[in-house]
Amino acid sequence: MQLKFVSSIVLHNYQPKDKYMPKAQFVDFKAVKSAITMEQVLEHYGILDKFKRGTDSFSGPCPIHKGSNPTQFRVSISKNIWNCFSECKHGGNVLDFIARMDDVSIHAAALKAIEWFNLDPEAMSASGDKDEGGETDDKAPAAEAPKPAARKPAIPLAPTAVAEKGAPNAPLKFRLDKLVREHPYLLEQRGLSLETIIDFGLGFCSKGMMADRIAIPIHNVKGEVVAYAGRFPGDPGEDTPKYKLPQGFRKSQELYNIDRAIKEQGPLVIVEGFFDAIKLHQNGWRKVVAIMGSTLSAAQEELIREHTGPASQIIVMLDENEAGQAGREDIASRLSKHCFVRVHTFGKPDMEPEHLTAEELHQILGGGI
Ligand SMILES: [Zn+2]
């Protein structure tokens, strides 16, 4: 199985900040604005359902001046801007909207957005030479846009220790609801039971950034949802990525299913993909984590070390292809410094843990390591 993440939406291969970060940091308003949609922002405020969706618009009562006329406030979806034709007589971009709703500066609005939507602070900060936002291409009231002369630090930099490992992904403050659980992709193509689907919180998402994809909640070790991955239900073709992750989410910081795996006994099985882990769980092996790719990041190694001891057993079971073969050698050599490691190799090319029946799985794992 191949997890192909498109580099433009996923920030992996984290590099220590001090290698290339300039001293003065600014919030790149443009980056923040393009990372979030008005729809997400309305959803964040819990008011999306008050708006009527048109082809390229949402319209409803103005949440800023708290009006009641359902046509006074309008959002252009494609332009990602809003306008109140009534009392406010104003419009603007997503940041202007947050600034008005919360009565804060654009700068503070951008910081809120970074926090609310789990954006990567590093990707959302720009060097002094770059565009600092506040541009008026969409006729936004550039309320407190910083002037090029006002060079003061914007986003506080993470302490060095955190910077080297990469900052943790913040827990999400929203949940994707109204997911369709009984979707043929999950039931038939992936062979999951409804119980498993519900257990893992999977479901087809019809709106928002994961629209038309299967949403897969990713939990941190404490069991908090830190992101939703979106799997295209079927073969997406060449131009569409199979998996989509939220901008700013660092998958290298997480191990899928770690929160539940640490509560189980027996050897820990390491697999590549979400569905490998889910399928193993369904087939009775619950102490399983997925590295969401075929390489183990330093943060993932650290997570495993924190939850294993010298007597612990680990079984590395990656896909039987070139990436999996390369990955498992590296993982085994790194983890064997800390505990007992066994590499499972499949006889057949392109075999994946997901394809194992419960019986085959029992034969492989039944005796432990
Ligand atoms: Zn208004």
Short mmCIF file of C-alpha atoms and ligand atoms in Angstrom, two decimals:
data_model
loop_
_atom_site.label_atom_id
_atom_site.label_comp_id
_atom_site.label_asym_id
_atom_site.label_seq_id
_atom_site.Cartn_x
_atom_site.Cartn_y
_atom_site.Cartn_z
CA MET A 1 0.00 0.00 0.00
CA GLN A 2 1.28 3.39 -0.83
CA LEU A 3 0.39 6.46 1.11
CA LYS A 4 1.02 9.33 -1.20
CA PHE A 5 0.82 12.66 0.50
CA VAL A 6 1.07 15.69 -1.67
CA SER A 7 3.84 17.90 -0.50
CA SER A 8 1.95 21.11 -1.09
CA ILE A 9 -0.59 20.28 1.57
CA VAL A 10 1.55 18.32 3.96
CA LEU A 11 4.51 19.76 5.71
CA HIS A 12 6.78 16.92 6.55
CA ASN A 13 10.50 16.53 6.81
CA TYR A 14 10.59 19.07 9.53
CA GLN A 15 13.84 20.96 9.70
CA PRO A 16 15.19 22.73 12.72
CA LYS A 17 14.12 26.32 12.56
CA ASP A 18 17.46 27.92 13.20
CA LYS A 19 18.87 26.49 10.00
CA TYR A 20 17.06 28.86 7.76
CA MET A 21 14.80 31.04 9.78
CA PRO A 22 15.50 34.72 9.66
CA LYS A 23 15.57 36.59 12.92
CA ALA A 24 12.51 38.78 12.48
CA GLN A 25 9.28 36.89 12.03
CA PHE A 26 5.99 38.22 10.75
CA VAL A 27 2.63 36.68 10.28
CA ASP A 28 2.13 36.06 6.61
CA PHE A 29 -1.48 37.21 6.36
CA LYS A 30 -1.70 35.99 2.82
CA ALA A 31 -0.67 32.48 3.85
CA VAL A 32 -3.18 32.44 6.70
CA LYS A 33 -5.94 33.78 4.46
CA SER A 34 -5.34 31.20 1.80
CA ALA A 35 -5.16 28.38 4.33
CA ILE A 36 -8.68 28.85 5.65
CA THR A 37 -12.08 29.36 4.12
CA MET A 38 -15.02 31.50 5.16
CA GLU A 39 -16.96 28.27 5.48
CA GLN A 40 -14.53 26.94 8.07
CA VAL A 41 -14.64 30.21 9.92
CA LEU A 42 -18.44 30.28 9.98
CA GLU A 43 -18.37 26.70 11.16
CA HIS A 44 -15.92 27.62 13.87
CA TYR A 45 -18.34 30.23 15.17
CA GLY A 46 -21.09 27.63 15.05
CA ILE A 47 -23.19 29.72 12.67
CA LEU A 48 -22.73 27.96 9.35
CA ASP A 49 -26.18 26.38 9.51
CA LYS A 50 -27.73 29.87 9.62
CA PHE A 51 -26.53 30.47 6.08
CA LYS A 52 -28.08 29.46 2.83
CA ARG A 53 -25.68 27.93 0.37
CA GLY A 54 -25.81 29.08 -3.25
CA THR A 55 -23.63 28.02 -6.16
CA ASP A 56 -20.80 30.24 -5.07
CA SER A 57 -22.18 31.89 -1.99
CA PHE A 58 -23.48 31.71 1.52
CA SER A 59 -26.06 34.26 2.50
CA GLY A 60 -27.73 34.97 5.78
CA PRO A 61 -28.16 37.45 8.60
CA CYS A 62 -25.04 39.43 9.44
CA PRO A 63 -23.29 37.87 12.43
CA ILE A 64 -21.18 40.98 12.95
CA HIS A 65 -23.91 43.51 13.64
CA LYS A 66 -26.25 40.68 14.61
CA GLY A 67 -28.86 41.56 12.03
CA SER A 68 -31.88 39.48 11.12
CA ASN A 69 -32.40 40.06 7.40
CA PRO A 70 -31.35 36.79 5.69
CA THR A 71 -30.02 38.55 2.57
CA GLN A 72 -27.91 41.25 4.17
CA PHE A 73 -24.72 39.24 4.55
CA ARG A 74 -23.10 37.40 1.71
CA VAL A 75 -20.00 35.27 1.29
CA SER A 76 -18.36 34.62 -2.06
CA ILE A 77 -16.99 31.09 -1.79
CA SER A 78 -14.59 31.34 -4.72
CA LYS A 79 -13.23 34.72 -3.67
CA ASN A 80 -13.28 33.77 0.02
CA ILE A 81 -14.64 37.18 1.00
CA TRP A 82 -17.75 38.52 2.73
CA ASN A 83 -19.90 41.59 2.58
CA CYS A 84 -22.59 43.09 4.80
CA PHE A 85 -24.90 45.28 2.73
CA SER A 86 -26.73 46.47 5.80
CA GLU A 87 -25.52 48.21 8.91
CA CYS A 88 -21.82 47.28 8.62
CA LYS A 89 -21.68 48.44 4.97
CA HIS A 90 -18.44 46.62 4.88
CA GLY A 91 -16.78 43.54 3.61
CA GLY A 92 -13.44 41.86 3.62
CA ASN A 93 -11.51 38.65 3.81
CA VAL A 94 -11.50 35.88 6.41
CA LEU A 95 -9.15 37.74 8.70
CA ASP A 96 -11.22 40.92 8.55
CA PHE A 97 -14.20 38.79 9.51
CA ILE A 98 -12.51 37.28 12.56
CA ALA A 99 -11.17 40.71 13.51
CA ARG A 100 -14.70 42.16 13.43
CA MET A 101 -16.37 39.21 15.14
CA ASP A 102 -13.87 39.19 17.99
CA ASP A 103 -13.16 42.91 17.93
CA VAL A 104 -9.43 42.45 17.59
CA SER A 105 -6.69 43.58 15.20
CA ILE A 106 -5.98 41.75 11.95
CA HIS A 107 -2.77 40.57 13.48
CA ALA A 108 -4.58 39.09 16.49
CA ALA A 109 -7.16 37.58 14.13
CA ALA A 110 -4.40 35.84 12.19
CA LEU A 111 -2.92 34.44 15.38
CA LYS A 112 -6.36 33.18 16.41
CA ALA A 113 -6.83 31.54 13.03
CA ILE A 114 -3.47 29.82 13.30
CA GLU A 115 -4.51 28.40 16.64
CA TRP A 116 -8.10 27.51 15.80
CA PHE A 117 -7.30 25.78 12.55
CA ASN A 118 -4.07 24.20 13.64
CA LEU A 119 -2.01 25.96 10.99
CA ASP A 120 1.73 25.54 11.01
CA PRO A 121 3.07 28.70 12.66
CA GLU A 122 6.26 28.34 10.71
CA ALA A 123 4.53 28.17 7.36
CA MET A 124 2.34 31.09 8.38
CA SER A 125 5.21 33.36 9.23
CA ALA A 126 7.05 35.29 6.61
CA SER A 127 10.45 36.85 6.54
CA GLY A 128 10.66 40.61 6.48
CA ASP A 129 11.33 40.55 2.76
CA LYS A 130 8.18 38.75 1.87
CA ASP A 131 4.69 40.02 1.52
CA GLU A 132 3.46 40.82 4.95
CA GLY A 133 -0.19 40.72 4.16
CA GLY A 134 -2.66 43.53 4.46
CA GLU A 135 -2.83 43.78 0.71
CA THR A 136 -6.05 45.04 -0.68
CA ASP A 137 -6.63 42.87 -3.72
CA ASP A 138 -10.07 42.06 -2.43
CA LYS A 139 -10.87 45.58 -1.23
CA ALA A 140 -10.60 44.44 2.33
CA PRO A 141 -10.47 47.12 4.98
CA ALA A 142 -6.86 46.64 5.88
CA ALA A 143 -7.51 47.72 9.40
CA GLU A 144 -4.26 47.20 11.20
CA ALA A 145 -2.12 45.75 8.51
CA PRO A 146 1.48 46.15 9.51
CA LYS A 147 3.43 48.60 7.42
CA PRO A 148 6.75 47.41 6.08
CA ALA A 149 8.45 49.77 8.49
CA ALA A 150 6.77 48.26 11.52
CA ARG A 151 9.10 45.33 11.87
CA LYS A 152 8.26 43.77 15.14
CA PRO A 153 8.19 40.05 15.84
CA ALA A 154 4.78 38.56 15.31
CA ILE A 155 4.54 34.90 16.15
CA PRO A 156 6.62 34.05 19.16
CA LEU A 157 9.14 31.43 18.19
CA ALA A 158 8.95 28.06 19.83
CA PRO A 159 11.67 27.34 22.34
CA THR A 160 14.65 25.65 20.74
CA ALA A 161 13.99 22.28 22.33
CA VAL A 162 10.54 22.22 20.82
CA ALA A 163 11.77 23.59 17.53
CA GLU A 164 14.22 20.75 17.07
CA LYS A 165 11.63 18.06 17.54
CA GLY A 166 8.85 20.00 15.88
CA ALA A 167 6.01 21.55 17.80
CA PRO A 168 3.19 19.13 18.67
CA ASN A 169 -0.02 19.26 16.70
CA ALA A 170 -2.63 21.09 18.75
CA PRO A 171 -5.89 19.24 19.45
CA LEU A 172 -8.68 20.31 17.11
CA LYS A 173 -11.42 22.51 18.48
CA PHE A 174 -14.05 21.18 16.11
CA ARG A 175 -15.40 17.82 15.03
CA LEU A 176 -16.54 16.77 11.62
CA ASP A 177 -20.09 15.70 12.17
CA LYS A 178 -22.73 14.19 9.91
CA LEU A 179 -20.24 11.69 8.52
CA VAL A 180 -21.84 8.88 6.54
CA ARG A 181 -20.72 5.68 8.25
CA GLU A 182 -22.32 3.08 6.04
CA HIS A 183 -20.34 3.95 2.95
CA PRO A 184 -19.63 1.25 0.34
CA TYR A 185 -15.97 2.22 0.20
CA LEU A 186 -15.55 1.30 3.85
CA LEU A 187 -17.90 -1.65 3.96
CA GLU A 188 -17.15 -3.29 0.63
CA GLN A 189 -13.84 -2.05 -0.71
CA ARG A 190 -12.07 -2.04 2.64
CA GLY A 191 -14.08 -4.85 4.16
CA LEU A 192 -14.74 -3.09 7.44
CA SER A 193 -17.63 -3.87 9.73
CA LEU A 194 -19.95 -1.08 10.79
CA GLU A 195 -18.71 -1.63 14.33
CA THR A 196 -15.11 -0.98 13.25
CA ILE A 197 -16.15 2.07 11.21
CA ILE A 198 -17.89 3.59 14.20
CA ASP A 199 -15.13 2.55 16.55
CA PHE A 200 -12.54 4.43 14.48
CA GLY A 201 -14.85 7.36 13.78
CA LEU A 202 -14.62 6.92 10.00
CA GLY A 203 -17.16 8.27 7.57
CA PHE A 204 -17.80 9.95 4.26
CA CYS A 205 -17.66 13.71 4.54
CA SER A 206 -19.86 15.81 2.28
CA LYS A 207 -18.68 19.32 3.11
CA GLY A 208 -15.72 21.40 4.18
CA MET A 209 -12.09 20.77 3.38
CA MET A 210 -12.54 16.98 3.45
CA ALA A 211 -15.63 17.11 1.22
CA ASP A 212 -16.15 13.99 -0.89
CA ARG A 213 -13.56 12.06 1.06
CA ILE A 214 -13.55 9.49 3.81
CA ALA A 215 -12.61 11.31 7.00
CA ILE A 216 -10.19 9.49 9.30
CA PRO A 217 -9.69 11.11 12.70
CA ILE A 218 -6.11 11.00 13.95
CA HIS A 219 -5.66 11.02 17.72
CA ASN A 220 -2.59 11.93 19.72
CA VAL A 221 -1.34 9.71 22.52
CA LYS A 222 -3.82 11.33 24.92
CA GLY A 223 -6.70 10.42 22.66
CA GLU A 224 -7.35 13.97 21.43
CA VAL A 225 -8.19 14.45 17.76
CA VAL A 226 -5.38 16.42 16.14
CA ALA A 227 -6.43 16.11 12.49
CA TYR A 228 -8.65 14.43 10.00
CA ALA A 229 -7.06 12.67 7.07
CA GLY A 230 -9.23 12.48 3.96
CA ARG A 231 -9.04 9.35 1.82
CA PHE A 232 -10.43 9.56 -1.67
CA PRO A 233 -13.05 6.79 -1.82
CA GLY A 234 -11.67 4.70 -4.64
CA ASP A 235 -9.03 5.30 -7.26
CA PRO A 236 -8.59 9.07 -7.59
CA GLY A 237 -6.66 8.96 -10.86
CA GLU A 238 -3.42 10.77 -11.47
CA ASP A 239 -4.08 14.35 -10.55
CA THR A 240 -5.89 13.87 -7.26
CA PRO A 241 -4.04 12.76 -4.15
CA LYS A 242 -5.32 9.61 -2.45
CA TYR A 243 -4.88 11.23 0.92
CA LYS A 244 -5.37 14.78 1.99
CA LEU A 245 -4.19 16.19 5.29
CA PRO A 246 -4.91 19.60 6.76
CA GLN A 247 -2.42 22.29 5.94
CA GLY A 248 -0.01 22.70 8.80
CA PHE A 249 -0.59 19.24 10.23
CA ARG A 250 2.64 17.38 10.82
CA LYS A 251 2.02 13.69 10.50
CA SER A 252 5.62 12.99 11.48
CA GLN A 253 4.60 13.95 15.03
CA GLU A 254 1.90 11.32 15.35
CA LEU A 255 1.45 7.58 15.34
CA TYR A 256 -1.96 6.51 14.21
CA ASN A 257 -3.83 4.51 16.88
CA ILE A 258 -1.11 5.02 19.52
CA ASP A 259 -3.70 6.15 22.08
CA ARG A 260 -5.40 2.78 21.98
CA ALA A 261 -2.39 0.58 21.25
CA ILE A 262 -0.66 1.56 24.50
CA LYS A 263 -3.58 0.15 26.48
CA GLU A 264 -3.16 -3.31 24.95
CA GLN A 265 -0.87 -6.17 25.90
CA GLY A 266 1.54 -8.15 23.75
CA PRO A 267 3.93 -7.21 20.98
CA LEU A 268 3.40 -3.85 19.27
CA VAL A 269 2.86 -4.16 15.54
CA ILE A 270 3.99 -1.30 13.33
CA VAL A 271 2.28 -0.95 9.96
CA GLU A 272 2.27 1.71 7.24
CA GLY A 273 -1.28 2.78 6.60
CA PHE A 274 -4.46 3.74 8.41
CA PHE A 275 -6.35 0.83 6.93
CA ASP A 276 -3.64 -1.67 7.83
CA ALA A 277 -4.02 -0.65 11.47
CA ILE A 278 -7.81 -0.60 11.30
CA LYS A 279 -7.95 -4.01 9.66
CA LEU A 280 -5.55 -5.57 12.15
CA HIS A 281 -7.69 -4.18 14.94
CA GLN A 282 -10.81 -5.63 13.35
CA ASN A 283 -9.05 -8.99 12.97
CA GLY A 284 -8.27 -9.10 16.64
CA TRP A 285 -4.80 -7.56 16.91
CA ARG A 286 -5.32 -4.27 18.71
CA LYS A 287 -1.79 -3.36 19.70
CA VAL A 288 -0.99 -1.76 16.36
CA VAL A 289 0.17 1.66 15.21
CA ALA A 290 0.53 3.09 11.70
CA ILE A 291 3.42 5.36 10.77
CA MET A 292 1.34 6.84 7.91
CA GLY A 293 4.03 6.16 5.34
CA SER A 294 7.02 3.86 5.14
CA THR A 295 9.50 5.80 7.25
CA LEU A 296 9.70 6.32 10.97
CA SER A 297 10.25 9.92 12.02
CA ALA A 298 12.37 10.89 15.01
CA ALA A 299 9.24 12.00 16.87
CA GLN A 300 7.54 8.68 16.15
CA GLU A 301 10.60 6.80 17.39
CA GLU A 302 10.51 8.86 20.54
CA LEU A 303 6.81 8.09 21.04
CA ILE A 304 7.48 4.37 20.73
CA ARG A 305 10.39 4.59 23.14
CA GLU A 306 8.23 6.39 25.68
CA HIS A 307 5.71 3.58 25.62
CA THR A 308 7.98 0.56 25.45
CA GLY A 309 10.72 -0.84 27.67
CA PRO A 310 13.77 -3.04 27.16
CA ALA A 311 11.57 -6.16 27.52
CA SER A 312 8.97 -4.93 25.01
CA GLN A 313 8.46 -6.66 21.70
CA ILE A 314 7.86 -4.95 18.39
CA ILE A 315 6.90 -6.50 15.09
CA VAL A 316 7.57 -4.38 12.02
CA MET A 317 5.13 -5.31 9.29
CA LEU A 318 5.40 -2.95 6.35
CA ASP A 319 4.14 -3.48 2.83
CA GLU A 320 6.07 -5.92 0.67
CA ASN A 321 7.36 -3.39 -1.83
CA GLU A 322 10.48 -1.33 -2.32
CA ALA A 323 9.51 1.46 0.08
CA GLY A 324 8.36 -0.98 2.73
CA GLN A 325 11.49 -3.08 2.44
CA ALA A 326 13.75 -0.06 2.80
CA GLY A 327 11.65 1.34 5.62
CA ARG A 328 11.56 -1.81 7.70
CA GLU A 329 15.34 -2.24 7.69
CA ASP A 330 15.83 1.26 8.99
CA ILE A 331 13.05 0.98 11.57
CA ALA A 332 14.30 -2.35 12.85
CA SER A 333 17.85 -1.15 13.26
CA ARG A 334 16.74 1.96 15.13
CA LEU A 335 14.21 0.31 17.42
CA SER A 336 16.32 -2.74 18.20
CA LYS A 337 18.51 -0.48 20.31
CA HIS A 338 15.60 -0.15 22.72
CA CYS A 339 13.69 -3.41 22.64
CA PHE A 340 13.16 -6.72 20.87
CA VAL A 341 12.27 -6.26 17.23
CA ARG A 342 11.13 -8.75 14.64
CA VAL A 343 10.67 -7.86 10.99
CA HIS A 344 7.84 -9.68 9.32
CA THR A 345 8.34 -10.33 5.62
CA PHE A 346 5.56 -11.51 3.38
CA GLY A 347 6.32 -14.12 0.78
CA LYS A 348 4.31 -12.35 -1.92
CA PRO A 349 5.24 -9.08 -3.61
CA ASP A 350 2.92 -6.14 -2.88
CA MET A 351 1.35 -7.94 0.05
CA GLU A 352 0.06 -5.62 2.74
CA PRO A 353 -1.03 -6.30 6.34
CA GLU A 354 -4.51 -5.12 5.38
CA HIS A 355 -4.89 -8.14 3.11
CA LEU A 356 -4.33 -10.68 5.87
CA THR A 357 -7.28 -12.70 7.06
CA ALA A 358 -7.86 -13.04 10.77
CA GLU A 359 -6.52 -16.58 10.58
CA GLU A 360 -3.34 -15.62 8.74
CA LEU A 361 -2.80 -12.81 11.19
CA HIS A 362 -3.16 -15.19 14.09
CA GLN A 363 -0.62 -17.53 12.54
CA ILE A 364 1.88 -14.72 12.17
CA LEU A 365 1.34 -13.06 15.52
CA GLY A 366 -0.18 -15.76 17.65
CA GLY A 367 3.12 -16.93 19.05
CA GLY A 368 4.34 -13.43 19.79
CA ILE A 369 7.76 -12.44 18.64
ZN ZN B 1 -23.48 43.72 9.27
#
